[in-house]
Amino acid sequence: MRHLTILILSILSIHFSYSQINEIGIFAGGSNFIGDVGATDYISPNQLAIGGIYKWNRSKRHSYRASVIFSELEGIDTKSDDPRRIQRGYEFSSKIMEVSLGIEFTFLDFDLHSSDKAATPYLYTGITTAKHDNHYFLNGVQTQENTSSWAYGIPMVVGFKASFIDNIIIGIEVGARYTFSDGLDGSLPNDKSRQQQYKFGNINNNDWYMFSGLTLTYTFGENPCYCPGN
């Protein structure tokens, strides 16, 4: 984690030094989990998600983006539509911290230095890694392993953003995270000595989680190179 933090700060310092147009702000919304425990609705936020976001607008059509989001993933079998899960009655909650780096593409030109208001749909993708505590189910009860892991994944985000007032940009987005882990919900213990006895669910399907919410960013910096006169 220390090396990842140093890398992010180094990237940001390089971007600031070139005085390109920057955005910094917050993400606020909700999260929901899709896996072997709980409901499988794709857009059904049930826990608060909040964090910070930074963008370096490289052109009118794409930006480099970094974010750190904190949330809690929750799965409750009795809220599922699957009768087998309802009968099983498992439930879990797990706090996560997600770090994401990637590229945001806009469908329309988004010139932050134009006097006209700008608005556009956008897509975001890249790579994520989410720190979470490991647990498993012992006699149907969530039991901590007293270790933590990083679950790497791919974000698939769709959103819409618009210039608001002065240097403020407001956006709304929904984003799925496909992870390369099947252990966020405790269906596959991290400790290999427990896996054979305590694993359950579909081991061929990895875990997903969703973030849905609003972004509010403040823009600053000199005109980027794509603006006339530079």
C-alpha positions as protocol buffer text, in pm:
chain_id: "A"
residue {
  index: 1
  type: MET
  ca { x: 0 y: 0 z: 0 }
}
residue {
  index: 2
  type: ARG
  ca { x: 285 y: 241 z: 80 }
}
residue {
  index: 3
  type: HIS
  ca { x: 439 y: 188 z: -265 }
}
residue {
  index: 4
  type: LEU
  ca { x: 100 y: 238 z: -433 }
}
residue {
  index: 5
  type: THR
  ca { x: 49 y: 565 z: -245 }
}
residue {
  index: 6
  type: ILE
  ca { x: 396 y: 689 z: -351 }
}
residue {
  index: 7
  type: LEU
  ca { x: 319 y: 598 z: -714 }
}
residue {
  index: 8
  type: ILE
  ca { x: -11 y: 789 z: -713 }
}
residue {
  index: 9
  type: LEU
  ca { x: 148 y: 1098 z: -554 }
}
residue {
  index: 10
  type: SER
  ca { x: 432 y: 1088 z: -808 }
}
residue {
  index: 11
  type: ILE
  ca { x: 187 y: 1074 z: -1100 }
}
residue {
  index: 12
  type: LEU
  ca { x: -14 y: 1362 z: -959 }
}
residue {
  index: 13
  type: SER
  ca { x: 296 y: 1575 z: -899 }
}
residue {
  index: 14
  type: ILE
  ca { x: 408 y: 1525 z: -1260 }
}
residue {
  index: 15
  type: HIS
  ca { x: 65 y: 1628 z: -1386 }
}
residue {
  index: 16
  type: PHE
  ca { x: 55 y: 1940 z: -1168 }
}
residue {
  index: 17
  type: SER
  ca { x: 401 y: 2043 z: -1289 }
}
residue {
  index: 18
  type: TYR
  ca { x: 275 y: 2061 z: -1648 }
}
residue {
  index: 19
  type: SER
  ca { x: -8 y: 2296 z: -1543 }
}
residue {
  index: 20
  type: GLN
  ca { x: -272 y: 2109 z: -1738 }
}
residue {
  index: 21
  type: ILE
  ca { x: -638 y: 2142 z: -1645 }
}
residue {
  index: 22
  type: ASN
  ca { x: -710 y: 1940 z: -1331 }
}
residue {
  index: 23
  type: GLU
  ca { x: -1022 y: 1827 z: -1149 }
}
residue {
  index: 24
  type: ILE
  ca { x: -1035 y: 1727 z: -784 }
}
residue {
  index: 25
  type: GLY
  ca { x: -1342 y: 1645 z: -579 }
}
residue {
  index: 26
  type: ILE
  ca { x: -1558 y: 1382 z: -415 }
}
residue {
  index: 27
  type: PHE
  ca { x: -1766 y: 1076 z: -501 }
}
residue {
  index: 28
  type: ALA
  ca { x: -2071 y: 1004 z: -285 }
}
residue {
  index: 29
  type: GLY
  ca { x: -2327 y: 732 z: -332 }
}
residue {
  index: 30
  type: GLY
  ca { x: -2389 y: 370 z: -248 }
}
residue {
  index: 31
  type: SER
  ca { x: -2254 y: 21 z: -301 }
}
residue {
  index: 32
  type: ASN
  ca { x: -2397 y: -325 z: -345 }
}
residue {
  index: 33
  type: PHE
  ca { x: -2244 y: -670 z: -378 }
}
residue {
  index: 34
  type: ILE
  ca { x: -2309 y: -951 z: -628 }
}
residue {
  index: 35
  type: GLY
  ca { x: -2168 y: -1292 z: -543 }
}
residue {
  index: 36
  type: ASP
  ca { x: -2248 y: -1616 z: -362 }
}
residue {
  index: 37
  type: VAL
  ca { x: -2420 y: -1450 z: -63 }
}
residue {
  index: 38
  type: GLY
  ca { x: -2714 y: -1214 z: -72 }
}
residue {
  index: 39
  type: ALA
  ca { x: -2918 y: -1062 z: -354 }
}
residue {
  index: 40
  type: THR
  ca { x: -2797 y: -1054 z: -712 }
}
residue {
  index: 41
  type: ASP
  ca { x: -2953 y: -723 z: -824 }
}
residue {
  index: 42
  type: TYR
  ca { x: -2700 y: -524 z: -1023 }
}
residue {
  index: 43
  type: ILE
  ca { x: -2809 y: -174 z: -925 }
}
residue {
  index: 44
  type: SER
  ca { x: -2934 y: -188 z: -568 }
}
residue {
  index: 45
  type: PRO
  ca { x: -2716 y: 27 z: -339 }
}
residue {
  index: 46
  type: ASN
  ca { x: -2752 y: -66 z: 28 }
}
residue {
  index: 47
  type: GLN
  ca { x: -2440 y: 82 z: 192 }
}
residue {
  index: 48
  type: LEU
  ca { x: -2280 y: 427 z: 183 }
}
residue {
  index: 49
  type: ALA
  ca { x: -1982 y: 477 z: -49 }
}
residue {
  index: 50
  type: ILE
  ca { x: -1769 y: 792 z: -31 }
}
residue {
  index: 51
  type: GLY
  ca { x: -1426 y: 893 z: -151 }
}
residue {
  index: 52
  type: GLY
  ca { x: -1200 y: 1130 z: -341 }
}
residue {
  index: 53
  type: ILE
  ca { x: -1147 y: 1162 z: -715 }
}
residue {
  index: 54
  type: TYR
  ca { x: -884 y: 1333 z: -934 }
}
residue {
  index: 55
  type: LYS
  ca { x: -880 y: 1383 z: -1312 }
}
residue {
  index: 56
  type: TRP
  ca { x: -618 y: 1517 z: -1551 }
}
residue {
  index: 57
  type: ASN
  ca { x: -797 y: 1625 z: -1868 }
}
residue {
  index: 58
  type: ARG
  ca { x: -558 y: 1529 z: -2144 }
}
residue {
  index: 59
  type: SER
  ca { x: -793 y: 1639 z: -2425 }
}
residue {
  index: 60
  type: LYS
  ca { x: -1155 y: 1735 z: -2488 }
}
residue {
  index: 61
  type: ARG
  ca { x: -1240 y: 1366 z: -2520 }
}
residue {
  index: 62
  type: HIS
  ca { x: -1040 y: 1181 z: -2255 }
}
residue {
  index: 63
  type: SER
  ca { x: -898 y: 1217 z: -1906 }
}
residue {
  index: 64
  type: TYR
  ca { x: -666 y: 1020 z: -1680 }
}
residue {
  index: 65
  type: ARG
  ca { x: -848 y: 947 z: -1356 }
}
residue {
  index: 66
  type: ALA
  ca { x: -761 y: 825 z: -1005 }
}
residue {
  index: 67
  type: SER
  ca { x: -989 y: 764 z: -709 }
}
residue {
  index: 68
  type: VAL
  ca { x: -1000 y: 621 z: -358 }
}
residue {
  index: 69
  type: ILE
  ca { x: -1342 y: 507 z: -236 }
}
residue {
  index: 70
  type: PHE
  ca { x: -1442 y: 368 z: 104 }
}
residue {
  index: 71
  type: SER
  ca { x: -1750 y: 154 z: 154 }
}
residue {
  index: 72
  type: GLU
  ca { x: -1892 y: -158 z: 313 }
}
residue {
  index: 73
  type: LEU
  ca { x: -2008 y: -458 z: 111 }
}
residue {
  index: 74
  type: GLU
  ca { x: -2311 y: -639 z: 247 }
}
residue {
  index: 75
  type: GLY
  ca { x: -2485 y: -961 z: 148 }
}
residue {
  index: 76
  type: ILE
  ca { x: -2802 y: -1094 z: 314 }
}
residue {
  index: 77
  type: ASP
  ca { x: -2950 y: -1417 z: 182 }
}
residue {
  index: 78
  type: THR
  ca { x: -3302 y: -1341 z: 308 }
}
residue {
  index: 79
  type: LYS
  ca { x: -3311 y: -1037 z: 74 }
}
residue {
  index: 80
  type: SER
  ca { x: -3241 y: -1259 z: -228 }
}
residue {
  index: 81
  type: ASP
  ca { x: -3499 y: -1385 z: -479 }
}
residue {
  index: 82
  type: ASP
  ca { x: -3337 y: -1730 z: -473 }
}
residue {
  index: 83
  type: PRO
  ca { x: -3536 y: -1969 z: -245 }
}
residue {
  index: 84
  type: ARG
  ca { x: -3221 y: -2172 z: -173 }
}
residue {
  index: 85
  type: ARG
  ca { x: -3038 y: -1866 z: -44 }
}
residue {
  index: 86
  type: ILE
  ca { x: -3337 y: -1755 z: 161 }
}
residue {
  index: 87
  type: GLN
  ca { x: -3349 y: -2097 z: 325 }
}
residue {
  index: 88
  type: ARG
  ca { x: -2971 y: -2095 z: 387 }
}
residue {
  index: 89
  type: GLY
  ca { x: -2987 y: -1757 z: 561 }
}
residue {
  index: 90
  type: TYR
  ca { x: -2621 y: -1649 z: 541 }
}
residue {
  index: 91
  type: GLU
  ca { x: -2522 y: -1284 z: 575 }
}
residue {
  index: 92
  type: PHE
  ca { x: -2195 y: -1090 z: 581 }
}
residue {
  index: 93
  type: SER
  ca { x: -2057 y: -736 z: 587 }
}
residue {
  index: 94
  type: SER
  ca { x: -1704 y: -632 z: 498 }
}
residue {
  index: 95
  type: LYS
  ca { x: -1542 y: -288 z: 483 }
}
residue {
  index: 96
  type: ILE
  ca { x: -1338 y: -214 z: 171 }
}
residue {
  index: 97
  type: MET
  ca { x: -1103 y: 55 z: 46 }
}
residue {
  index: 98
  type: GLU
  ca { x: -1081 y: 73 z: -331 }
}
residue {
  index: 99
  type: VAL
  ca { x: -801 y: 241 z: -527 }
}
residue {
  index: 100
  type: SER
  ca { x: -865 y: 288 z: -899 }
}
residue {
  index: 101
  type: LEU
  ca { x: -659 y: 420 z: -1191 }
}
residue {
  index: 102
  type: GLY
  ca { x: -772 y: 447 z: -1551 }
}
residue {
  index: 103
  type: ILE
  ca { x: -901 y: 653 z: -1844 }
}
residue {
  index: 104
  type: GLU
  ca { x: -1232 y: 833 z: -1886 }
}
residue {
  index: 105
  type: PHE
  ca { x: -1367 y: 876 z: -2240 }
}
residue {
  index: 106
  type: THR
  ca { x: -1639 y: 1129 z: -2328 }
}
residue {
  index: 107
  type: PHE
  ca { x: -1888 y: 1086 z: -2613 }
}
residue {
  index: 108
  type: LEU
  ca { x: -1884 y: 1460 z: -2688 }
}
residue {
  index: 109
  type: ASP
  ca { x: -1617 y: 1730 z: -2669 }
}
residue {
  index: 110
  type: PHE
  ca { x: -1589 y: 1854 z: -2309 }
}
residue {
  index: 111
  type: ASP
  ca { x: -1400 y: 2184 z: -2321 }
}
residue {
  index: 112
  type: LEU
  ca { x: -1373 y: 2320 z: -1967 }
}
residue {
  index: 113
  type: HIS
  ca { x: -1244 y: 2658 z: -2093 }
}
residue {
  index: 114
  type: SER
  ca { x: -1541 y: 2733 z: -2316 }
}
residue {
  index: 115
  type: SER
  ca { x: -1781 y: 3004 z: -2199 }
}
residue {
  index: 116
  type: ASP
  ca { x: -2069 y: 2774 z: -2296 }
}
residue {
  index: 117
  type: LYS
  ca { x: -2200 y: 2510 z: -2061 }
}
residue {
  index: 118
  type: ALA
  ca { x: -2076 y: 2161 z: -2148 }
}
residue {
  index: 119
  type: ALA
  ca { x: -2237 y: 1823 z: -2091 }
}
residue {
  index: 120
  type: THR
  ca { x: -2161 y: 1471 z: -2212 }
}
residue {
  index: 121
  type: PRO
  ca { x: -2205 y: 1100 z: -2136 }
}
residue {
  index: 122
  type: TYR
  ca { x: -1882 y: 919 z: -2055 }
}
residue {
  index: 123
  type: LEU
  ca { x: -1723 y: 579 z: -1998 }
}
residue {
  index: 124
  type: TYR
  ca { x: -1449 y: 491 z: -1750 }
}
residue {
  index: 125
  type: THR
  ca { x: -1231 y: 183 z: -1726 }
}
residue {
  index: 126
  type: GLY
  ca { x: -888 y: 86 z: -1596 }
}
residue {
  index: 127
  type: ILE
  ca { x: -785 y: -122 z: -1297 }
}
residue {
  index: 128
  type: THR
  ca { x: -901 y: -138 z: -936 }
}
residue {
  index: 129
  type: THR
  ca { x: -775 y: -297 z: -620 }
}
residue {
  index: 130
  type: ALA
  ca { x: -989 y: -327 z: -308 }
}
residue {
  index: 131
  type: LYS
  ca { x: -853 y: -405 z: 39 }
}
residue {
  index: 132
  type: HIS
  ca { x: -1085 y: -623 z: 246 }
}
residue {
  index: 133
  type: ASP
  ca { x: -1073 y: -842 z: 556 }
}
residue {
  index: 134
  type: ASN
  ca { x: -1086 y: -1218 z: 497 }
}
residue {
  index: 135
  type: HIS
  ca { x: -1358 y: -1429 z: 656 }
}
residue {
  index: 136
  type: TYR
  ca { x: -1542 y: -1759 z: 613 }
}
residue {
  index: 137
  type: PHE
  ca { x: -1864 y: -1915 z: 741 }
}
residue {
  index: 138
  type: LEU
  ca { x: -1847 y: -2145 z: 1043 }
}
residue {
  index: 139
  type: ASN
  ca { x: -2182 y: -2312 z: 1113 }
}
residue {
  index: 140
  type: GLY
  ca { x: -2347 y: -2040 z: 906 }
}
residue {
  index: 141
  type: VAL
  ca { x: -2188 y: -1751 z: 1097 }
}
residue {
  index: 142
  type: GLN
  ca { x: -1940 y: -1504 z: 947 }
}
residue {
  index: 143
  type: THR
  ca { x: -1602 y: -1576 z: 1112 }
}
residue {
  index: 144
  type: GLN
  ca { x: -1296 y: -1356 z: 1069 }
}
residue {
  index: 145
  type: GLU
  ca { x: -963 y: -1502 z: 952 }
}
residue {
  index: 146
  type: ASN
  ca { x: -776 y: -1203 z: 1101 }
}
residue {
  index: 147
  type: THR
  ca { x: -601 y: -1138 z: 770 }
}
residue {
  index: 148
  type: SER
  ca { x: -670 y: -901 z: 480 }
}
residue {
  index: 149
  type: SER
  ca { x: -625 y: -921 z: 104 }
}
residue {
  index: 150
  type: TRP
  ca { x: -632 y: -701 z: -208 }
}
residue {
  index: 151
  type: ALA
  ca { x: -890 y: -795 z: -472 }
}
residue {
  index: 152
  type: TYR
  ca { x: -789 y: -670 z: -816 }
}
residue {
  index: 153
  type: GLY
  ca { x: -1053 y: -597 z: -1074 }
}
residue {
  index: 154
  type: ILE
  ca { x: -1171 y: -408 z: -1381 }
}
residue {
  index: 155
  type: PRO
  ca { x: -1411 y: -112 z: -1349 }
}
residue {
  index: 156
  type: MET
  ca { x: -1684 y: -67 z: -1609 }
}
residue {
  index: 157
  type: VAL
  ca { x: -1845 y: 273 z: -1548 }
}
residue {
  index: 158
  type: VAL
  ca { x: -2102 y: 473 z: -1742 }
}
residue {
  index: 159
  type: GLY
  ca { x: -2195 y: 827 z: -1644 }
}
residue {
  index: 160
  type: PHE
  ca { x: -2310 y: 1173 z: -1741 }
}
residue {
  index: 161
  type: LYS
  ca { x: -2140 y: 1498 z: -1640 }
}
residue {
  index: 162
  type: ALA
  ca { x: -2201 y: 1868 z: -1693 }
}
residue {
  index: 163
  type: SER
  ca { x: -2040 y: 2199 z: -1607 }
}
residue {
  index: 164
  type: PHE
  ca { x: -2240 y: 2358 z: -1327 }
}
residue {
  index: 165
  type: ILE
  ca { x: -2132 y: 2695 z: -1190 }
}
residue {
  index: 166
  type: ASP
  ca { x: -1791 y: 2860 z: -1228 }
}
residue {
  index: 167
  type: ASN
  ca { x: -1533 y: 2580 z: -1200 }
}
residue {
  index: 168
  type: ILE
  ca { x: -1769 y: 2312 z: -1067 }
}
residue {
  index: 169
  type: ILE
  ca { x: -1846 y: 1991 z: -1260 }
}
residue {
  index: 170
  type: ILE
  ca { x: -2129 y: 1763 z: -1144 }
}
residue {
  index: 171
  type: GLY
  ca { x: -2178 y: 1406 z: -1263 }
}
residue {
  index: 172
  type: ILE
  ca { x: -2382 y: 1093 z: -1203 }
}
residue {
  index: 173
  type: GLU
  ca { x: -2244 y: 745 z: -1266 }
}
residue {
  index: 174
  type: VAL
  ca { x: -2304 y: 373 z: -1221 }
}
residue {
  index: 175
  type: GLY
  ca { x: -2004 y: 142 z: -1218 }
}
residue {
  index: 176
  type: ALA
  ca { x: -1959 y: -234 z: -1197 }
}
residue {
  index: 177
  type: ARG
  ca { x: -1635 y: -383 z: -1068 }
}
residue {
  index: 178
  type: TYR
  ca { x: -1551 y: -732 z: -1192 }
}
residue {
  index: 179
  type: THR
  ca { x: -1293 y: -875 z: -952 }
}
residue {
  index: 180
  type: PHE
  ca { x: -1043 y: -1156 z: -991 }
}
residue {
  index: 181
  type: SER
  ca { x: -1142 y: -1285 z: -647 }
}
residue {
  index: 182
  type: ASP
  ca { x: -1411 y: -1520 z: -520 }
}
residue {
  index: 183
  type: GLY
  ca { x: -1343 y: -1449 z: -153 }
}
residue {
  index: 184
  type: LEU
  ca { x: -1499 y: -1110 z: -79 }
}
residue {
  index: 185
  type: ASP
  ca { x: -1813 y: -1275 z: 59 }
}
residue {
  index: 186
  type: GLY
  ca { x: -1637 y: -1557 z: 249 }
}
residue {
  index: 187
  type: SER
  ca { x: -1744 y: -1831 z: 7 }
}
residue {
  index: 188
  type: LEU
  ca { x: -1375 y: -1914 z: -53 }
}
residue {
  index: 189
  type: PRO
  ca { x: -1158 y: -1879 z: 260 }
}
residue {
  index: 190
  type: ASN
  ca { x: -819 y: -1718 z: 212 }
}
residue {
  index: 191
  type: ASP
  ca { x: -651 y: -1983 z: 429 }
}
residue {
  index: 192
  type: LYS
  ca { x: -595 y: -2279 z: 196 }
}
residue {
  index: 193
  type: SER
  ca { x: -629 y: -2525 z: 488 }
}
residue {
  index: 194
  type: ARG
  ca { x: -994 y: -2416 z: 527 }
}
residue {
  index: 195
  type: GLN
  ca { x: -1089 y: -2401 z: 160 }
}
residue {
  index: 196
  type: GLN
  ca { x: -1182 y: -2765 z: 107 }
}
residue {
  index: 197
  type: GLN
  ca { x: -1413 y: -2775 z: 409 }
}
residue {
  index: 198
  type: TYR
  ca { x: -1570 y: -2430 z: 404 }
}
residue {
  index: 199
  type: LYS
  ca { x: -1590 y: -2321 z: 39 }
}
residue {
  index: 200
  type: PHE
  ca { x: -1933 y: -2303 z: -123 }
}
residue {
  index: 201
  type: GLY
  ca { x: -2119 y: -2146 z: -414 }
}
residue {
  index: 202
  type: ASN
  ca { x: -2017 y: -2130 z: -778 }
}
residue {
  index: 203
  type: ILE
  ca { x: -1637 y: -2139 z: -782 }
}
residue {
  index: 204
  type: ASN
  ca { x: -1636 y: -2056 z: -1155 }
}
residue {
  index: 205
  type: ASN
  ca { x: -1790 y: -1710 z: -1100 }
}
residue {
  index: 206
  type: ASN
  ca { x: -1586 y: -1435 z: -935 }
}
residue {
  index: 207
  type: ASP
  ca { x: -1732 y: -1159 z: -719 }
}
residue {
  index: 208
  type: TRP
  ca { x: -1872 y: -828 z: -844 }
}
residue {
  index: 209
  type: TYR
  ca { x: -1959 y: -508 z: -664 }
}
residue {
  index: 210
  type: MET
  ca { x: -2122 y: -184 z: -775 }
}
residue {
  index: 211
  type: PHE
  ca { x: -2080 y: 185 z: -697 }
}
residue {
  index: 212
  type: SER
  ca { x: -2365 y: 421 z: -789 }
}
residue {
  index: 213
  type: GLY
  ca { x: -2357 y: 790 z: -706 }
}
residue {
  index: 214
  type: LEU
  ca { x: -2264 y: 1150 z: -775 }
}
residue {
  index: 215
  type: THR
  ca { x: -1931 y: 1320 z: -844 }
}
residue {
  index: 216
  type: LEU
  ca { x: -1860 y: 1684 z: -765 }
}
residue {
  index: 217
  type: THR
  ca { x: -1526 y: 1820 z: -884 }
}
residue {
  index: 218
  type: TYR
  ca { x: -1351 y: 2157 z: -890 }
}
residue {
  index: 219
  type: THR
  ca { x: -1140 y: 2246 z: -1195 }
}
residue {
  index: 220
  type: PHE
  ca { x: -815 y: 2442 z: -1186 }
}
residue {
  index: 221
  type: GLY
  ca { x: -497 y: 2489 z: -1390 }
}
residue {
  index: 222
  type: GLU
  ca { x: -395 y: 2662 z: -1711 }
}
residue {
  index: 223
  type: ASN
  ca { x: -546 y: 2600 z: -2052 }
}
residue {
  index: 224
  type: PRO
  ca { x: -440 y: 2256 z: -2177 }
}
residue {
  index: 225
  type: CYS
  ca { x: -262 y: 2210 z: -2505 }
}
residue {
  index: 226
  type: TYR
  ca { x: -579 y: 2136 z: -2700 }
}
residue {
  index: 227
  type: CYS
  ca { x: -710 y: 2491 z: -2647 }
}
residue {
  index: 228
  type: PRO
  ca { x: -654 y: 2761 z: -2916 }
}
residue {
  index: 229
  type: GLY
  ca { x: -365 y: 2997 z: -2852 }
}
residue {
  index: 230
  type: ASN
  ca { x: -138 y: 2747 z: -2674 }
}
